[in-house]
PDB file of C-alpha atoms in Angstrom:
ATOM      1  CA  PRO A  31      85.000 113.132  92.154  1.00 46.00           C
ATOM      2  CA  PRO A  32      85.268 111.878  95.760  1.00 46.00           C
ATOM      3  CA  ARG A  33      85.123 114.567  98.421  1.00 48.00           C
ATOM      4  CA  LEU A  34      88.232 115.210 100.483  1.00 45.00           C
ATOM      5  CA  PRO A  35      87.651 113.748 103.965  1.00 48.00           C
ATOM      6  CA  ALA A  36      87.399 116.222 106.773  1.00 50.00           C
ATOM      7  CA  VAL A  37      90.340 116.539 109.135  1.00 46.00           C
ATOM      8  CA  PRO A  38      89.288 115.390 112.622  1.00 50.00           C
ATOM      9  CA  PRO A  39      89.174 118.245 115.150  1.00 50.00           C
ATOM     10  CA  PRO A  40      91.904 118.385 117.800  1.00 47.00           C
ATOM     11  CA  PRO A  41      90.883 116.834 121.127  1.00 50.00           C
ATOM     12  CA  PRO A  42      89.644 119.267 123.773  1.00 52.00           C
ATOM     13  CA  PRO A  43      92.329 120.279 126.279  1.00 48.00           C
ATOM     14  CA  PRO A  44      92.045 118.515 129.655  1.00 49.00           C
ATOM     15  CA  PRO A  45      91.419 120.828 132.613  1.00 50.00           C
ATOM     16  CA  SER A  46      94.406 121.720 134.703  1.00 45.00           C
ATOM     17  CA  SER A  47      94.272 121.017 138.414  1.00 44.00           C
ATOM     18  CA  THR A  48      96.783 123.718 139.365  1.00 45.00           C
ATOM     19  CA  THR A  49      97.178 126.891 137.372  1.00 43.00           C
ATOM     20  CA  GLY A  50      94.279 126.444 134.959  1.00 47.00           C
ATOM     21  CA  SER A  51      96.596 126.731 131.943  1.00 47.00           C
ATOM     22  CA  ARG A  52      98.467 124.122 129.931  1.00 50.00           C
ATOM     23  CA  GLY A  53     102.246 123.814 129.874  1.00 54.00           C
ATOM     24  CA  ARG A  54     104.373 123.815 126.769  1.00 54.00           C
ATOM     25  CA  GLY A  55     104.817 120.028 126.866  1.00 53.00           C
ATOM     26  CA  GLU A  56     101.072 119.440 126.999  1.00 58.00           C
ATOM     27  CA  ASP A  57     100.485 121.890 124.144  1.00 57.00           C
ATOM     28  CA  SER A  58     103.107 120.075 122.075  1.00 52.00           C
ATOM     29  CA  VAL A  59     101.429 116.711 122.608  1.00 52.00           C
ATOM     30  CA  ILE A  60      97.998 118.071 121.624  1.00 55.00           C
ATOM     31  CA  MET A  61      99.305 119.803 118.517  1.00 54.00           C
ATOM     32  CA  GLY A  62     101.447 116.777 117.684  1.00 53.00           C
ATOM     33  CA  ASN A  63      98.410 114.506 117.822  1.00 57.00           C
ATOM     34  CA  TYR A  64      96.414 116.932 115.675  1.00 54.00           C
ATOM     35  CA  PHE A  65      99.230 117.157 113.144  1.00 53.00           C
ATOM     36  CA  ALA A  66      99.555 113.362 113.043  1.00 55.00           C
ATOM     37  CA  GLN A  67      95.820 112.920 112.450  1.00 57.00           C
ATOM     38  CA  SER A  68      95.836 115.633 109.774  1.00 59.00           C
ATOM     39  CA  MET A  69      98.715 113.926 107.996  1.00 56.00           C
ATOM     40  CA  MET A  70      96.948 110.563 108.159  1.00 57.00           C
ATOM     41  CA  VAL A  71      93.790 112.071 106.658  1.00 60.00           C
ATOM     42  CA  CYS A  72      95.562 113.940 103.868  1.00 61.00           C
ATOM     43  CA  CYS A  73      97.946 111.155 102.875  1.00 63.00           C
ATOM     44  CA  CYS A  74      96.316 107.867 103.869  1.00 70.00           C
ATOM     45  CA  ALA A  75      92.532 108.303 103.689  1.00 73.00           C
ATOM     46  CA  GLY A  76      92.389 106.499 100.357  1.00 75.00           C
ATOM     47  CA  PHE A  77      94.115 103.470 101.889  1.00 78.00           C
ATOM     48  CA  PHE A  78      92.430 103.341 105.289  1.00 79.00           C
ATOM     49  CA  ASN A  79      88.978 104.344 104.110  1.00 78.00           C
ATOM     50  CA  PRO A  80      88.518 103.912 100.329  1.00 78.00           C
ATOM     51  CA  ASN A  81      85.646 106.081  99.058  1.00 75.00           C
ATOM     52  CA  GLY A  82      84.447 106.579 102.649  1.00 75.00           C
ATOM     53  CA  GLU A  83      82.968 103.074 102.856  1.00 76.00           C
ATOM     54  CA  GLY A  84      84.820 102.223 106.075  1.00 77.00           C
ATOM     55  CA  SER A  85      83.126 104.937 108.140  1.00 85.00           C
ATOM     56  CA  LYS A  86      79.506 103.812 107.721  1.00 90.00           C
ATOM     57  CA  GLU A  87      79.204 100.508 109.585  1.00 92.00           C
ATOM     58  CA  TYR A  88      79.136 101.827 113.170  1.00 94.00           C
ATOM     59  CA  TYR A  89      76.403 104.340 112.347  1.00 95.00           C
ATOM     60  CA  GLU A  90      74.387 101.645 110.584  1.00 94.00           C
ATOM     61  CA  THR A  91      74.878  99.307 113.550  1.00 93.00           C
ATOM     62  CA  LEU A  92      73.232 101.846 115.860  1.00 94.00           C
ATOM     63  CA  GLY A  93      70.724 102.972 113.235  1.00 93.00           C
ATOM     64  CA  LEU A  94      72.038 106.535 113.157  1.00 93.00           C
ATOM     65  CA  GLU A  95      72.963 109.230 110.662  1.00 93.00           C
ATOM     66  CA  LYS A  96      76.518 110.579 110.593  1.00 90.00           C
ATOM     67  CA  ASN A  97      75.382 113.895 112.078  1.00 92.00           C
ATOM     68  CA  ALA A  98      73.901 112.223 115.168  1.00 93.00           C
ATOM     69  CA  THR A  99      74.402 114.027 118.479  1.00 94.00           C
ATOM     70  CA  GLU A 100      76.020 112.500 121.562  1.00 94.00           C
ATOM     71  CA  ALA A 101      72.611 112.143 123.193  1.00 95.00           C
ATOM     72  CA  GLN A 102      71.227 110.324 120.140  1.00 96.00           C
ATOM     73  CA  ILE A 103      74.218 107.985 120.087  1.00 95.00           C
ATOM     74  CA  LYS A 104      73.787 107.088 123.744  1.00 95.00           C
ATOM     75  CA  LYS A 105      70.044 106.555 123.356  1.00 95.00           C
ATOM     76  CA  ALA A 106      70.488 104.324 120.292  1.00 95.00           C
ATOM     77  CA  TRP A 107      73.187 102.297 122.064  1.00 95.00           C
ATOM     78  CA  LYS A 108      70.987 101.656 125.098  1.00 94.00           C
ATOM     79  CA  LYS A 109      68.109 100.561 122.900  1.00 93.00           C
ATOM     80  CA  LYS A 110      70.216  98.243 120.735  1.00 93.00           C
ATOM     81  CA  SER A 111      72.231  96.759 123.596  1.00 91.00           C
ATOM     82  CA  LEU A 112      69.104  95.950 125.601  1.00 90.00           C
ATOM     83  CA  GLU A 113      67.667  94.226 122.556  1.00 90.00           C
ATOM     84  CA  PHE A 114      70.565  91.749 122.494  1.00 90.00           C
ATOM     85  CA  HIS A 115      71.402  91.598 126.222  1.00 88.00           C
ATOM     86  CA  PRO A 116      71.382  87.981 127.537  1.00 88.00           C
ATOM     87  CA  ASP A 117      68.968  88.807 130.369  1.00 88.00           C
ATOM     88  CA  LYS A 118      66.508  90.504 128.020  1.00 87.00           C
ATOM     89  CA  LEU A 119      66.763  87.586 125.614  1.00 87.00           C
ATOM     90  CA  ALA A 120      65.991  85.167 128.441  1.00 88.00           C
ATOM     91  CA  GLN A 121      62.938  87.223 129.429  1.00 89.00           C
ATOM     92  CA  ARG A 122      61.658  86.814 125.877  1.00 87.00           C
ATOM     93  CA  GLY A 123      62.294  83.084 125.999  1.00 88.00           C
ATOM     94  CA  LEU A 124      65.274  83.243 123.626  1.00 87.00           C
ATOM     95  CA  THR A 125      68.671  81.643 123.968  1.00 87.00           C
ATOM     96  CA  GLU A 126      71.721  83.709 123.181  1.00 87.00           C
ATOM     97  CA  THR A 127      73.475  82.500 120.036  1.00 91.00           C
ATOM     98  CA  PRO A 128      77.046  83.227 118.890  1.00 92.00           C
ATOM     99  CA  GLU A 129      75.603  85.560 116.241  1.00 92.00           C
ATOM    100  CA  MET A 130      73.670  87.513 118.888  1.00 91.00           C
ATOM    101  CA  ARG A 131      76.783  87.733 121.069  1.00 92.00           C
ATOM    102  CA  ALA A 132      78.797  89.029 118.129  1.00 93.00           C
ATOM    103  CA  THR A 133      76.103  91.614 117.376  1.00 93.00           C
ATOM    104  CA  LEU A 134      76.170  92.849 120.974  1.00 93.00           C
ATOM    105  CA  LEU A 135      79.955  93.182 120.844  1.00 94.00           C
ATOM    106  CA  LYS A 136      79.657  95.181 117.616  1.00 94.00           C
ATOM    107  CA  ILE A 137      77.042  97.450 119.209  1.00 95.00           C
ATOM    108  CA  ASN A 138      79.293  98.111 122.193  1.00 94.00           C
ATOM    109  CA  ARG A 139      82.280  98.733 119.945  1.00 94.00           C
ATOM    110  CA  ALA A 140      80.273 101.181 117.835  1.00 95.00           C
ATOM    111  CA  TYR A 141      79.271 103.093 120.961  1.00 95.00           C
ATOM    112  CA  GLU A 142      82.838 103.051 122.296  1.00 95.00           C
ATOM    113  CA  VAL A 143      84.108 104.749 119.140  1.00 95.00           C
ATOM    114  CA  LEU A 144      81.251 107.129 118.386  1.00 95.00           C
ATOM    115  CA  SER A 145      80.913 108.339 121.980  1.00 94.00           C
ATOM    116  CA  ASP A 146      84.575 109.378 122.055  1.00 93.00           C
ATOM    117  CA  ARG A 147      85.136 112.688 120.260  1.00 91.00           C
ATOM    118  CA  GLU A 148      88.674 111.929 119.107  1.00 88.00           C
ATOM    119  CA  LYS A 149      87.928 108.361 117.997  1.00 91.00           C
ATOM    120  CA  ARG A 150      84.784 109.480 116.202  1.00 92.00           C
ATOM    121  CA  GLY A 151      86.746 112.131 114.292  1.00 88.00           C
ATOM    122  CA  ILE A 152      89.274 109.511 113.195  1.00 87.00           C
ATOM    123  CA  TYR A 153      86.503 107.064 112.290  1.00 91.00           C
ATOM    124  CA  ASP A 154      84.637 109.623 110.194  1.00 90.00           C
ATOM    125  CA  SER A 155      87.806 110.382 108.228  1.00 85.00           C
ATOM    126  CA  LEU A 156      89.744 107.097 108.172  1.00 84.00           C
ATOM    127  CA  GLY A 157      87.149 104.483 109.046  1.00 87.00           C
ATOM    128  CA  GLU A 158      87.571 101.461 111.304  1.00 88.00           C
ATOM    129  CA  ARG A 159      91.124 100.867 110.113  1.00 84.00           C
ATOM    130  CA  GLY A 160      92.093 104.363 111.192  1.00 83.00           C
ATOM    131  CA  VAL A 161      90.769 103.793 114.710  1.00 88.00           C
ATOM    132  CA  ASP A 162      92.498 100.410 114.816  1.00 86.00           C
ATOM    133  CA  PHE A 163      95.768 102.061 113.767  1.00 81.00           C
ATOM    134  CA  LYS A 164      95.353 104.622 116.537  1.00 80.00           C
ATOM    135  CA  GLU A 165      94.856 101.920 119.172  1.00 83.00           C
ATOM    136  CA  HIS A 166      96.998  99.086 117.803  1.00 82.00           C
ATOM    137  CA  PRO A 167      99.476 100.280 115.131  1.00 78.00           C
ATOM    138  CA  GLU A 168     101.130  96.862 114.940  1.00 76.00           C
ATOM    139  CA  ARG A 169      97.948  95.308 113.553  1.00 75.00           C
ATOM    140  CA  VAL A 170      97.742  97.682 110.608  1.00 72.00           C
ATOM    141  CA  MET A 171     101.485  97.530 109.920  1.00 73.00           C
ATOM    142  CA  ASN A 172     101.179  93.783 109.345  1.00 77.00           C
ATOM    143  CA  PRO A 173     102.380  93.012 105.775  1.00 80.00           C
ATOM    144  CA  GLU A 174      99.200  91.086 104.958  1.00 83.00           C
ATOM    145  CA  VAL A 175      96.972  93.936 106.129  1.00 80.00           C
ATOM    146  CA  MET A 176      99.033  96.522 104.257  1.00 78.00           C
ATOM    147  CA  SER A 177      98.918  94.417 101.091  1.00 81.00           C
ATOM    148  CA  LYS A 178      95.136  94.205 101.366  1.00 81.00           C
ATOM    149  CA  MET A 179      94.900  97.952 101.908  1.00 79.00           C
ATOM    150  CA  MET A 180      96.973  98.582  98.787  1.00 78.00           C
ATOM    151  CA  GLN A 181      94.677  96.340  96.749  1.00 81.00           C
ATOM    152  CA  GLU A 182      91.517  98.015  98.049  1.00 79.00           C
ATOM    153  CA  ALA A 183      92.816 101.600  97.864  1.00 78.00           C
ATOM    154  CA  ASP A 184      91.038 103.972  95.523  1.00 75.00           C
ATOM    155  CA  SER A 185      92.764 105.300  92.415  1.00 77.00           C
ATOM    156  CA  SER A 186      93.367 108.780  93.864  1.00 75.00           C
ATOM    157  CA  ALA A 187      95.348 107.316  96.791  1.00 74.00           C
ATOM    158  CA  ARG A 188      97.555 105.308  94.451  1.00 76.00           C
ATOM    159  CA  CYS A 189      98.139 108.377  92.288  1.00 80.00           C
ATOM    160  CA  ASN A 190      99.115 110.386  95.368  1.00 76.00           C
ATOM    161  CA  VAL A 191     101.674 107.773  96.403  1.00 75.00           C
ATOM    162  CA  LEU A 192     103.104 107.618  92.884  1.00 81.00           C
ATOM    163  CA  PHE A 193     103.273 111.412  92.739  1.00 83.00           C
ATOM    164  CA  VAL A 194     105.155 111.635  96.065  1.00 78.00           C
ATOM    165  CA  ILE A 195     107.593 108.917  95.009  1.00 83.00           C
ATOM    166  CA  LEU A 196     108.297 110.681  91.716  1.00 87.00           C
ATOM    167  CA  ILE A 197     108.930 113.982  93.504  1.00 86.00           C
ATOM    168  CA  LEU A 198     111.345 112.380  95.983  1.00 83.00           C
ATOM    169  CA  VAL A 199     113.216 110.506  93.256  1.00 87.00           C
ATOM    170  CA  ALA A 200     113.443 113.667  91.154  1.00 88.00           C
ATOM    171  CA  ALA A 201     114.734 115.634  94.161  1.00 85.00           C
ATOM    172  CA  VAL A 202     117.457 113.079  94.865  1.00 86.00           C
ATOM    173  CA  LEU A 203     118.532 112.954  91.212  1.00 89.00           C
ATOM    174  CA  MET A 204     118.424 116.702  90.657  1.00 89.00           C
ATOM    175  CA  TRP A 205     120.630 117.725  93.588  1.00 88.00           C
ATOM    176  CA  PRO A 206     124.003 116.324  92.382  1.00 90.00           C
ATOM    177  CA  ILE A 207     123.314 117.687  88.892  1.00 90.00           C
ATOM    178  CA  LEU A 208     122.563 121.189  90.215  1.00 89.00           C
ATOM    179  CA  PHE A 209     125.535 120.996  92.574  1.00 89.00           C
ATOM    180  CA  ALA A 210     127.940 120.059  89.770  1.00 91.00           C
ATOM    181  CA  LEU A 211     126.582 122.728  87.432  1.00 90.00           C
ATOM    182  CA  ARG A 212     126.813 125.425  90.104  1.00 88.00           C
ATOM    183  CA  ALA A 213     130.321 124.360  91.149  1.00 89.00           C
ATOM    184  CA  ASP A 214     131.517 124.497  87.542  1.00 87.00           C
ATOM    185  CA  GLY A 215     129.874 127.865  87.028  1.00 86.00           C
ATOM    186  CA  ASP A 216     127.603 126.579  84.263  1.00 87.00           C
ATOM    187  CA  ILE A 217     124.538 128.034  85.962  1.00 87.00           C
ATOM    188  CA  ASP A 218     124.182 131.367  87.714  1.00 85.00           C
ATOM    189  CA  CYS A 219     122.033 130.900  90.822  1.00 85.00           C
ATOM    190  CA  SER A 220     122.417 131.041  94.569  1.00 87.00           C
ATOM    191  CA  TRP A 221     123.554 127.990  96.546  1.00 87.00           C
ATOM    192  CA  GLY A 222     120.227 128.103  98.365  1.00 86.00           C
ATOM    193  CA  ILE A 223     118.437 127.113  95.170  1.00 87.00           C
ATOM    194  CA  VAL A 224     120.905 124.260  94.647  1.00 87.00           C
ATOM    195  CA  TRP A 225     120.013 122.780  98.031  1.00 89.00           C
ATOM    196  CA  ILE A 226     116.217 122.969  97.531  1.00 87.00           C
ATOM    197  CA  PRO A 227     115.885 119.356  96.241  1.00 86.00           C
ATOM    198  CA  LEU A 228     117.571 117.996  99.365  1.00 84.00           C
ATOM    199  CA  TRP A 229     115.455 120.232 101.569  1.00 84.00           C
ATOM    200  CA  ILE A 230     112.343 118.740  99.965  1.00 82.00           C
ATOM    201  CA  PHE A 231     113.620 115.204 100.564  1.00 81.00           C
ATOM    202  CA  TYR A 232     114.659 115.792 104.180  1.00 81.00           C
ATOM    203  CA  SER A 233     111.523 117.793 104.974  1.00 79.00           C
ATOM    204  CA  PHE A 234     109.381 114.865 103.882  1.00 74.00           C
ATOM    205  CA  GLY A 235     111.421 112.498 106.055  1.00 74.00           C
ATOM    206  CA  LEU A 236     111.183 114.793 109.081  1.00 73.00           C
ATOM    207  CA  MET A 237     107.443 115.154 108.524  1.00 68.00           C
ATOM    208  CA  LEU A 238     106.999 111.368 108.581  1.00 64.00           C
ATOM    209  CA  ALA A 239     109.230 111.059 111.644  1.00 66.00           C
ATOM    210  CA  PHE A 240     107.319 113.744 113.526  1.00 61.00           C
ATOM    211  CA  THR A 241     104.028 112.090 112.638  1.00 57.00           C
ATOM    212  CA  ALA A 242     105.268 108.693 113.821  1.00 57.00           C
ATOM    213  CA  VAL A 243     106.598 110.096 117.114  1.00 57.00           C
ATOM    214  CA  ALA A 244     103.356 111.969 117.786  1.00 52.00           C
ATOM    215  CA  GLN A 245     101.340 108.825 116.991  1.00 51.00           C
ATOM    216  CA  VAL A 246     103.419 106.657 119.346  1.00 51.00           C
ATOM    217  CA  GLY A 247     103.431 109.321 122.044  1.00 52.00           C
ATOM    218  CA  SER A 248      99.638 109.533 122.028  1.00 51.00           C
TER     219      SER A 248
END
């Protein structure tokens, strides 16, 4: 069975220029971002990065393993970028082609993502689409892109979505039944139990809202 993708680590706290400690607002933003990324990994990894295939290309572009250090990433980037740099090509008597230019752009993009701790964590878990969603949510929310993601999603991701939908539908349908039975005295339970289905439904909605706000705020 496919391994559960690792949750990206929270970004390191920026140093404070005054007291040396973070305020409550800054702590909330950091934890909000971490929660949003954790939710994306747990719920959407199968859509953004089916079977982990979307988090290999950048490493292959730089000729690295996934456990490469920051120093190894920088060294590989310098070597690859010099190989396709226009000036170096001219020194070797070569003319830059559109394919070479595209390769250089891909090399620079790979270094941009892998050299950033937060972006690399997202890439390792959610692939290129996850990083793109972090930077440009509107691109991923495009209906055509979402339709393609649904088609390419692995079976476990589709099962998860179906399972969540069934739970929410069951919660909505169960509440009025429990309420009516409790009001008529046909069941002997506390009112707290009666409200559990709605709590499940609203908790899921609040969780999505919090994730969306944290994502936009980042």
